[in-house]
Amino acid sequence: MNFFQQFGPLIGRLLIALLFIPAGISKLTGFAGTVGYIASKGLPMPTVAAVIAVVVELGLGLALLVGFKARWAALGLALFTFAAGVLFHNFWAVPPEQVMAQQINFFKNLAIVGGLLFIVAFGAGPKAIDKA
């Protein structure tokens, strides 16, 4: 097994987790602001949505990082990331001056979903609690 086969999945999980774990911590420590932002988008039950966001980003992000139930963690994060893209980066429904920024963020979310689906399909790799 070469270096990239052995450590590539771990590095990939680490880099993806670096997106979710700090975001979850930020949402937790700034919970009222998170609720307010979700409410500003017109979504129902913003407090419940904020709790879900913290649990998904922090909980599933940590699970992905260590490779615990990584396929399920990656699937949960993929669904969450896709929904976040549609709900929060809806470039098709923003003023013209916001289209480019929201379009970039939307397609970044889709790329992240793509990376997470690789983990769903192929597992966490050899350097993981799951070891598959």
XYZ file of C-alpha atoms in Angstrom:
132
model
C 0.000 0.000 0.000
C 1.546 3.317 -1.026
C 1.582 6.523 1.020
C -1.477 8.019 -0.648
C -3.555 4.869 -0.232
C -2.586 4.656 3.418
C -2.763 8.325 4.447
C -4.795 10.002 1.675
C -8.174 9.091 3.154
C -7.091 10.342 6.601
C -5.839 13.622 5.157
C -9.040 13.944 3.131
C -11.206 13.322 6.202
C -9.165 15.841 8.177
C -9.536 18.514 5.514
C -13.276 17.969 5.181
C -13.704 17.897 8.974
C -11.883 21.253 9.163
C -14.883 22.751 7.432
C -17.524 21.283 9.713
C -16.039 21.108 13.228
C -15.083 24.803 13.594
C -18.405 25.795 12.010
C -20.257 23.645 14.553
C -18.278 25.151 17.436
C -18.991 28.642 16.110
C -22.697 27.910 15.860
C -22.695 26.512 19.397
C -20.803 29.432 20.953
C -22.822 31.976 18.981
C -26.085 30.091 19.230
C -28.383 33.144 19.370
C -26.770 34.557 16.233
C -27.137 31.218 14.479
C -30.842 31.113 15.357
C -31.237 34.695 14.145
C -29.519 33.971 10.841
C -31.671 30.904 10.212
C -34.789 32.906 11.102
C -33.706 35.664 8.682
C -33.917 33.120 5.865
C -37.564 32.490 6.738
C -37.037 28.889 7.772
C -39.437 27.338 10.280
C -38.331 26.438 13.815
C -34.966 28.217 13.672
C -33.955 27.069 17.166
C -34.501 23.416 16.246
C -32.673 23.961 12.960
C -29.737 25.520 14.830
C -29.547 22.531 17.196
C -29.579 20.179 14.216
C -26.831 22.212 12.526
C -24.620 22.026 15.644
C -25.190 18.295 16.083
C -24.519 17.573 12.415
C -21.495 19.803 11.976
C -19.843 19.073 15.304
C -21.002 15.515 15.975
C -20.816 14.086 12.483
C -17.739 16.176 11.719
C -15.901 14.577 14.666
C -17.131 11.111 13.680
C -15.841 11.684 10.155
C -12.497 12.947 11.444
C -11.772 9.826 13.501
C -13.439 7.473 11.028
C -16.223 6.279 13.326
C -19.268 5.157 11.318
C -17.678 7.291 8.629
C -19.995 6.222 5.826
C -23.066 7.250 7.832
C -21.381 10.438 9.059
C -20.431 11.345 5.489
C -23.961 10.651 4.266
C -25.454 12.857 6.981
C -22.980 15.628 6.226
C -23.648 15.299 2.488
C -27.410 15.669 2.954
C -26.898 18.595 5.341
C -24.446 20.302 2.966
C -26.757 19.883 -0.009
C -29.682 21.323 1.967
C -27.519 24.223 3.183
C -26.532 24.975 -0.396
C -30.133 25.080 -1.565
C -31.448 27.034 1.439
C -28.594 29.454 2.116
C -26.778 29.851 -1.209
C -29.759 30.053 -3.552
C -28.038 32.180 -6.188
C -31.117 31.972 -8.416
C -33.136 34.064 -5.935
C -30.754 36.813 -4.788
C -30.135 40.346 -6.038
C -27.777 40.540 -9.036
C -24.857 41.853 -6.966
C -24.966 38.689 -4.795
C -25.324 36.123 -7.574
C -21.633 35.400 -8.142
C -20.755 34.930 -4.446
C -23.782 32.737 -3.794
C -23.219 30.736 -6.983
C -19.608 30.028 -5.962
C -20.731 28.925 -2.494
C -23.513 26.775 -3.910
C -21.165 24.906 -6.241
C -18.534 24.578 -3.498
C -21.214 22.874 -1.439
C -21.915 20.502 -4.312
C -18.180 19.720 -4.583
C -18.061 18.977 -0.855
C -21.075 16.684 -1.274
C -19.150 14.914 -4.030
C -16.156 14.333 -1.746
C -18.411 13.085 1.040
C -20.087 10.649 -1.348
C -16.661 9.119 -2.036
C -16.450 8.325 1.678
C -19.980 6.901 1.600
C -18.970 4.673 -1.319
C -15.454 3.623 -0.300
C -15.318 4.069 3.471
C -12.963 5.921 5.781
C -9.749 4.210 4.718
C -7.149 2.302 6.722
C -6.359 4.995 9.326
C -9.803 5.091 10.920
C -11.747 3.555 13.771
C -13.855 1.739 11.153
C -10.748 0.730 9.132
C -12.730 0.467 5.919
